[in-house]
Coordinates of C-alpha atoms in Angstrom, one line a residue:
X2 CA 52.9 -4.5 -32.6
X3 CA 51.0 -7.2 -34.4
X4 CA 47.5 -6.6 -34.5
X5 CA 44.5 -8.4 -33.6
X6 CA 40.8 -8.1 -34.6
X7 CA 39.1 -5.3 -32.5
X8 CA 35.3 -4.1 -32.6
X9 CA 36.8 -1.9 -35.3
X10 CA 36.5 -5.1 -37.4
X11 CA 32.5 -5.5 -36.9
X12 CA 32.7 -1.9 -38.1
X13 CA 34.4 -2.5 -41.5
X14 CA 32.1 -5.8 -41.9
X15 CA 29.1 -3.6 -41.2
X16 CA 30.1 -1.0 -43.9
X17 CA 31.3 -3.4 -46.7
X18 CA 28.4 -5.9 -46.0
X19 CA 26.3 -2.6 -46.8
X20 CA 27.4 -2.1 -50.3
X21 CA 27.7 -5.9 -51.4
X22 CA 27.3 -7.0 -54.5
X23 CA 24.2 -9.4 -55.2
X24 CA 25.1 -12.9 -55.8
X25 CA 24.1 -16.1 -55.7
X26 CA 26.1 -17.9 -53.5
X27 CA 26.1 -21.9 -53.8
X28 CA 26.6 -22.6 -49.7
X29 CA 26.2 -20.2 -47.1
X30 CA 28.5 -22.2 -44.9
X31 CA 31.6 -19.6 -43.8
X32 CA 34.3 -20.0 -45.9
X33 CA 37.4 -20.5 -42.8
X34 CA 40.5 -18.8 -43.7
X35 CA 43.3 -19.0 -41.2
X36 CA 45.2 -16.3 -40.0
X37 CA 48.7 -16.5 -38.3
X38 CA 50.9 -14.2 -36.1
X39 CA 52.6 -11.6 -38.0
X40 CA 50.5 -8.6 -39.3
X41 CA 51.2 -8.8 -43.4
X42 CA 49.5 -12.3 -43.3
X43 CA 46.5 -11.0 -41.2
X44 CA 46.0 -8.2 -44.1
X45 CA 46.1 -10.8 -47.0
X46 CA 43.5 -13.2 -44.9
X47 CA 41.0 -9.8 -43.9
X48 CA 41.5 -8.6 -47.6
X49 CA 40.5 -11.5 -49.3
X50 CA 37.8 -12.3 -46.5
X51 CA 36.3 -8.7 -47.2
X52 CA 36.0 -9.0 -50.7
X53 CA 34.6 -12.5 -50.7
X54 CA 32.1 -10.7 -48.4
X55 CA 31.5 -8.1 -51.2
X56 CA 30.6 -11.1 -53.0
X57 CA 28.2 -12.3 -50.7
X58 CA 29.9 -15.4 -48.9
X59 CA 30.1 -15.6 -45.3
X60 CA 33.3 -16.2 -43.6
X61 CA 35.0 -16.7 -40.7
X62 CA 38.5 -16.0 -39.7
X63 CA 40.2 -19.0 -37.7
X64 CA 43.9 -18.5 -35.9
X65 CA 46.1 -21.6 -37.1
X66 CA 49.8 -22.4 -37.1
X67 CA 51.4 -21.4 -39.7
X68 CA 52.9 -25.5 -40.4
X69 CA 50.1 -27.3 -38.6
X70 CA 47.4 -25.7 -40.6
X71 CA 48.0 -28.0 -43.3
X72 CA 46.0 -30.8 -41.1
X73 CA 42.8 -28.7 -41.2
X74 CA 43.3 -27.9 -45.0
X75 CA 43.4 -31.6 -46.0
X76 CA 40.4 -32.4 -43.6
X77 CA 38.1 -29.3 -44.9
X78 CA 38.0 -28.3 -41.3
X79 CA 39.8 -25.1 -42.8
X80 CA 39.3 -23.7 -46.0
X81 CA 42.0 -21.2 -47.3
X82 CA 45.3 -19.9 -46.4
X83 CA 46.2 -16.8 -48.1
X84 CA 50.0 -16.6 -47.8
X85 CA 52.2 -19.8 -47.9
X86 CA 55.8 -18.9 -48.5
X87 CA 58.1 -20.6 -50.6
X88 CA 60.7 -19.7 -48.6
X89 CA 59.5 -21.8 -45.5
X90 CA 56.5 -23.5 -46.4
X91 CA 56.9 -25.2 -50.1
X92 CA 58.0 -28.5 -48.9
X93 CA 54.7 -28.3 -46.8
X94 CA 52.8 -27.1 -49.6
X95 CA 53.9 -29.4 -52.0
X96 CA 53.0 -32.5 -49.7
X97 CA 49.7 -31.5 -48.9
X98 CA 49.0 -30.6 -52.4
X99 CA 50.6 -34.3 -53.4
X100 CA 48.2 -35.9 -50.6
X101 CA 45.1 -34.6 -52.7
X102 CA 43.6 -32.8 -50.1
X103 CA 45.0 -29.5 -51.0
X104 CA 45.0 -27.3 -53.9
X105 CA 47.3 -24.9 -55.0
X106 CA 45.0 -21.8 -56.0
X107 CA 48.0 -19.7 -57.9
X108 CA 50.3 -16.9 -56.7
X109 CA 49.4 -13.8 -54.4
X110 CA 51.4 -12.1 -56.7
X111 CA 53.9 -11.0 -53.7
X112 CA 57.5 -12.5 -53.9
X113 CA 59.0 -13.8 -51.1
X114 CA 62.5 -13.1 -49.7
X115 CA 63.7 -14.3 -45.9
X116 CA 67.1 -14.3 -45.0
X117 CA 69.7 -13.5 -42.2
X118 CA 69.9 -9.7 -41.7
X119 CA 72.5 -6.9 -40.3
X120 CA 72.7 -3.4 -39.8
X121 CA 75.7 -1.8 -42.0
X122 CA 77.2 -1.0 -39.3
X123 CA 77.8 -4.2 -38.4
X124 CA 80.5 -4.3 -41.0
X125 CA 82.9 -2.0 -39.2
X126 CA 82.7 -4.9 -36.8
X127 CA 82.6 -7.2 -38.5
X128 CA 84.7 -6.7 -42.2
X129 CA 84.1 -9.2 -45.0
X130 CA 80.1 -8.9 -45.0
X131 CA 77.9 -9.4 -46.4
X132 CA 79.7 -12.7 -47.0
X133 CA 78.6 -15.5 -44.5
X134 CA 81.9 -17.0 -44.1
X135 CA 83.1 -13.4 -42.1
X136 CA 80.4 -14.2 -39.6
X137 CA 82.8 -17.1 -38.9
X138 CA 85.4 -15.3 -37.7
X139 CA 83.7 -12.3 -35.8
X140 CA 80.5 -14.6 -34.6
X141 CA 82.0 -13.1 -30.8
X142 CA 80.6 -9.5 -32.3
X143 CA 77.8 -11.0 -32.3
X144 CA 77.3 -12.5 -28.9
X145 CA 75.1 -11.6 -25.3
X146 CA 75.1 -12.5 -22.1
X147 CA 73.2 -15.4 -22.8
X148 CA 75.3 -16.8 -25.7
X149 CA 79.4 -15.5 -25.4
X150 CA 81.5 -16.6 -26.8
X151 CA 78.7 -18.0 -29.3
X152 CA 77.6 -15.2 -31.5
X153 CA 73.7 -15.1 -31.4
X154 CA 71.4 -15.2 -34.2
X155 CA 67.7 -14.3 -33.7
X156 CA 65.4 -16.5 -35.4
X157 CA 61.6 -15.6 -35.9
X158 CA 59.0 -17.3 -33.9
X159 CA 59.7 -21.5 -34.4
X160 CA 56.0 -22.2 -36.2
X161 CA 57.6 -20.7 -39.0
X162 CA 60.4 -23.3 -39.8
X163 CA 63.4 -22.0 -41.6
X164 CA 66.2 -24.7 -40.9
X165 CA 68.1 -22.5 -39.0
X166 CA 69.4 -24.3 -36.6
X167 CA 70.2 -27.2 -39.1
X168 CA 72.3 -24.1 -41.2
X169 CA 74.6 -23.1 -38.6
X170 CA 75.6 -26.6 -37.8
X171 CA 76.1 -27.6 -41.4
X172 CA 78.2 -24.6 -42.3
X173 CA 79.9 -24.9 -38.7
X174 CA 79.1 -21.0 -37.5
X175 CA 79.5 -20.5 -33.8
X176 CA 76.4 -19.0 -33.2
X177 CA 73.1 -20.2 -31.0
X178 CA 70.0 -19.5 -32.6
X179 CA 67.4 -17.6 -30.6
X180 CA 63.6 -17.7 -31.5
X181 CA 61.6 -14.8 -30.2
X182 CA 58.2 -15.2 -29.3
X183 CA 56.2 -13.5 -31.8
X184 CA 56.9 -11.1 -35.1
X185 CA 56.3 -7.7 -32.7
X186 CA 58.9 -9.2 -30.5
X187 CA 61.5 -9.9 -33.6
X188 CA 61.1 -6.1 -34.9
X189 CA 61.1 -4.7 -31.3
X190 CA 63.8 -5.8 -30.8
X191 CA 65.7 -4.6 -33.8
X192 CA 64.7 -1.4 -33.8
X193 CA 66.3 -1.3 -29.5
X194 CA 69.2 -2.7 -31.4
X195 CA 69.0 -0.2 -34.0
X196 CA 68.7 2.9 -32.4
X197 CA 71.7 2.0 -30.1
X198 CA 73.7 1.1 -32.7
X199 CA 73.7 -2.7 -30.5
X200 CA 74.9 -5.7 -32.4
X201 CA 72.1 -7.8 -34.2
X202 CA 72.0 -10.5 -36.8
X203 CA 68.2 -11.8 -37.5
X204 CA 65.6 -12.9 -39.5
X205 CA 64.0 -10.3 -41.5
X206 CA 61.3 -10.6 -44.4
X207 CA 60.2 -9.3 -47.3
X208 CA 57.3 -7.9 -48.4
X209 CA 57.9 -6.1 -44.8
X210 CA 58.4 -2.0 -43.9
X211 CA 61.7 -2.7 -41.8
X212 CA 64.2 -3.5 -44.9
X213 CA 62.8 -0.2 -46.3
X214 CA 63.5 1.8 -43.3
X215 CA 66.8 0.3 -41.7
X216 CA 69.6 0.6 -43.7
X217 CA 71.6 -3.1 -43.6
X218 CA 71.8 -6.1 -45.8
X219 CA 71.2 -9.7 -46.2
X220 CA 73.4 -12.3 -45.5
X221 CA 74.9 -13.8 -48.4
X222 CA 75.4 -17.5 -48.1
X223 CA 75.8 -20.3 -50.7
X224 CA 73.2 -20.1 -53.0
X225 CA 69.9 -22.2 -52.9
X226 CA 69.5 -25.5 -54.7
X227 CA 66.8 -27.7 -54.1
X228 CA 69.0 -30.6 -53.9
X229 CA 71.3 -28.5 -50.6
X230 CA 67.9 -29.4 -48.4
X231 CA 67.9 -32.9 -49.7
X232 CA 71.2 -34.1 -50.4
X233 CA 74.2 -34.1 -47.9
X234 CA 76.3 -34.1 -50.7
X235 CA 75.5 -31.1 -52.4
X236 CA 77.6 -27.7 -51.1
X237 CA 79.8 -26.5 -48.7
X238 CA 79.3 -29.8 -46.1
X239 CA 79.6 -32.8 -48.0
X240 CA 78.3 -34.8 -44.7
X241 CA 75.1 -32.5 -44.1
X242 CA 72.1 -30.5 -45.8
X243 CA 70.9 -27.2 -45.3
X244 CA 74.5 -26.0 -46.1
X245 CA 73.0 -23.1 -48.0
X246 CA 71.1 -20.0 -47.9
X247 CA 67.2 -19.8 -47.7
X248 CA 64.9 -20.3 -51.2
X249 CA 62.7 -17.3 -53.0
X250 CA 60.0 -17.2 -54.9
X251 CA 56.2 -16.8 -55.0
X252 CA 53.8 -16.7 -51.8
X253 CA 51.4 -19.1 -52.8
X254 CA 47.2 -19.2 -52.1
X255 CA 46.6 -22.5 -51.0
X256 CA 43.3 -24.1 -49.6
X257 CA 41.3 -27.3 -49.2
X258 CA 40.6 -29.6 -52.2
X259 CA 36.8 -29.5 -51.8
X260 CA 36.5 -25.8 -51.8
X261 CA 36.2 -25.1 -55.7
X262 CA 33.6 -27.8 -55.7
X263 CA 31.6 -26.7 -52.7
X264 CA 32.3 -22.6 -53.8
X265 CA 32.9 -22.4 -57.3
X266 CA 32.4 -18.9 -57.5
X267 CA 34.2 -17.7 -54.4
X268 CA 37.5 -20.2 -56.0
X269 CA 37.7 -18.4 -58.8
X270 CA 38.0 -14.6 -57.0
X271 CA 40.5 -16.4 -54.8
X272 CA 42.5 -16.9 -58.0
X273 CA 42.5 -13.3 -59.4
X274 CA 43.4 -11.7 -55.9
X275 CA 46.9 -9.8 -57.0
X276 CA 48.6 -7.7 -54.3
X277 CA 52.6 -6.7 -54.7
X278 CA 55.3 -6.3 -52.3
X279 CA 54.9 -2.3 -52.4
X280 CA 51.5 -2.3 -51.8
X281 CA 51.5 -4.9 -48.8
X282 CA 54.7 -3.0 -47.6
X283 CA 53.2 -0.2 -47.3
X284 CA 49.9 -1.1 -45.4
X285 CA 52.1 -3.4 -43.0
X286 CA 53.9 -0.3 -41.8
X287 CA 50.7 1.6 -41.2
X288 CA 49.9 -1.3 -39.1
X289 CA 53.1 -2.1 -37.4
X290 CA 54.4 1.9 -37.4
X291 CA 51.7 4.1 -37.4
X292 CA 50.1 2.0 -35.1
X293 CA 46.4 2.1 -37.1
X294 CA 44.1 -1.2 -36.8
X295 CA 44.3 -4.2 -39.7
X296 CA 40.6 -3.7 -40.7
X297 CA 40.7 0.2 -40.9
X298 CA 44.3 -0.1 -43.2
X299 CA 42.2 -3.1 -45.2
X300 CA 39.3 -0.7 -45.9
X301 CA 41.2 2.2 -46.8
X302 CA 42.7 0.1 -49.8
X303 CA 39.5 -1.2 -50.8
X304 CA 38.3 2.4 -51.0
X305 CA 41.3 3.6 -53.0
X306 CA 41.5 0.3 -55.1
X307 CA 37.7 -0.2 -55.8
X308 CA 38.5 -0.9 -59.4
X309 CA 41.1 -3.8 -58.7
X310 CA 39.2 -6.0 -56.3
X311 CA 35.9 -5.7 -58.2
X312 CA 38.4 -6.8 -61.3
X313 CA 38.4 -9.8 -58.5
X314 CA 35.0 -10.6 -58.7
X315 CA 34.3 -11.1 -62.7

C-alpha cells in the first residue's frame, strides 16, 4: 500500500505555502530531494520538503533508486536524500562522501534495524530459533512450490542491496532468496502469511508498524563486524564474506556537496530535522494501515508538532 503523491499533495502545498515564514532565500532554484519506494522514506522527503517550504525555498520531489541516486548527488543533478541507512547504504554513503561530491549532513535521528524475520509460530516448526543455524536444518519448513526442497527467504525489492544472497551462500543455508517487487508487496504478503498462520521468513525493517503489530523475532546470526563484509577470513566461512548478520545504526541525511554553498540557510534546517522511530512508526502505519495519504499524515504532524519543526528553522 505504498503511497504516491495525489492532488491531496497540491492541497497541503497550498495550505503550508499560506502560512510561510518570510525569508530571504539565496536561490530560488528547487531544492530536488529524491524519494524512493517504500512509504517511511516518502514521509522523511515530504516532511523535510514542507518545512523547507515554510522557509520559503522551492522544491521539487524527484523518484530515484535508492543505490543509483548517489550519481545525481555527486553531479548536483539531485540535491538531498533524507534517509540513507546504515544498514544497506553506508558503504555507498561513505564512497560518495570520500569522492567529495557528497556531504554527510548528520543523523535523522531514527535508528536503523533490518534483519531476517519470523512469525513465533515459526518456532513450533522450526525449534532452535531464533538462532540462524536452526534455519539449517528445517530450511524445508520454509519452502514453496517454487523453491522445495530449498527453504525460501523473501528479500525486499533488489535496489535496496542487503547481501542476501552473498549470506546464505557464505553460511551455506539451503534457502533461495526471493525479491518482491516493491515494499507493499513485501508486507502484503506477510500479513496473507500471517493471518493463515503460512510459513514466512523475510526482510522486515525498523522504524516500520509491522514489528509492532506481528508478534515474531529477528533472526539471530553472527554478529556484525565491519571486517565480515570485507574480509573472507573473518567468521563463520573462513573462504567467504558476508558470513554475518546485517549492521545498525543511524539513518543518515546525505546530499550534494554544493548545496550548503548554493543554500546556506536551507543546509542548516536540514541539519536540525530530528524525527524518532516512534514517531515515524506511527505515521507509516496511518499510511500503510489506515490507508490515509502521505501529505495529509505529513500535515497533521506539522500541526501537532508546530513547535519542533519551527525549532528547525532558527
Amino acid at each position: 500500500m505504498k503511497k504516491t503523491f495525489t492532488p491531496v499533495a497540491l492541497a497541503l502545498s497550498a495550505a503550508l505555502a499560506a502560512g510561510a515564514a518570510s525569508a530571504e532565500v539565496e536561490s530560488n532554484d528547487p531544492i530536488k530531494i529524491t524519494t524512493h519506494d517504500w512509504s517511511g522514506q516518502i514521509i522523511s522527503a515530504t516532511l523535510m520538503g514542507e518545512v523547507l517550504k515554510k522557509a520559503g525555498y522551492n522544491v521539487e520531489y524527484v523518484q530515484a533508486d535508492y543505490l543509483a541516486q548517489f550519481a545525481g548527488l555527486k553531479t548536483g543533478d539531485l540535491d538531498l536524500a533524507m534517509e540513507i541507512w546504515a544498514t544497506t547504504g553506508q558503504e555507498a554513503l561513505d564512497e560518495a562522501v570520500a569522492s567529495g561530491g557528497v556531504e554527510n549532513f548528520g543523523e535523522t535521528g531514527m535508528k536503523a534495524k533490518e534483519e531476517w524475520w519470523y512469525p513465533a509460530y515459526m518456532e513450533e516448526t522450526c525449534p532452535g530459533l531464533p538462532d540462524w543455524k536452526a534455519l539449517r536444518d528445517c530450511a524445508e519448513a520454509f519452502s514453496t512450490a517454487e523453491t522445495t526442497p530449498k527453504g525460501r527467504y523473501l528479500g525486499g525489492p533488489v535496489t535496496w542491496g542487503g547481501f542476501d544472497e552473498e549470506r546464505v551462500e557464505a553460511l551455506d543455508m539451503d534457502f533461495e532468496v526471493v525479491h518482491a517487487g516493491t515494499d507493499a508487496a513485501l508486507f502484503a504478503e506477510l500479513q496473507s502469511a500471517y493471518e493463515r498462520k503460512a510459513p514466512i521468513v523475510l526482510w522486515l525493517y525498523s522504524p516500520h508498524w509491522a514489528p509492532e503489530k506481528y508478534e515474531g523475532k529477528y533472526v539471530e546470526f553472527p554478529p556484525y563486524e565491519p571486517a565480515c563484509y570485507t574480509d573472507p577470513a573473518w567468521g563463520e566461512n573462513p573462504d567467504a564474506a558476508y558470513d554475518c548478520g546485517k549492521p545498525t545504526g543511524p539513518i543518515w541525511k546525505a546530499g550534494w556537496a554544493g548545496l550548503e554553498g548554493k543554500w546556506p540557510g536551507a543546509a542548516r534546517i536540514i541539519r536540525a530535522f530530528h524525527v524518532e522511530n516512534p514517531e515515524m512508526g506511527e505515521m507509516i502505519y496511518k499510511v500503510d494501515v489506515d490507508g490515509a495519504e502521505i501529505p495529509a499524515v505529513v500535515g497533521e504532524w506539522m500541526g501537532a508538532n508546530e513547535s519542533v519543526w519551527q525549532g528547525w528553522l532558527k
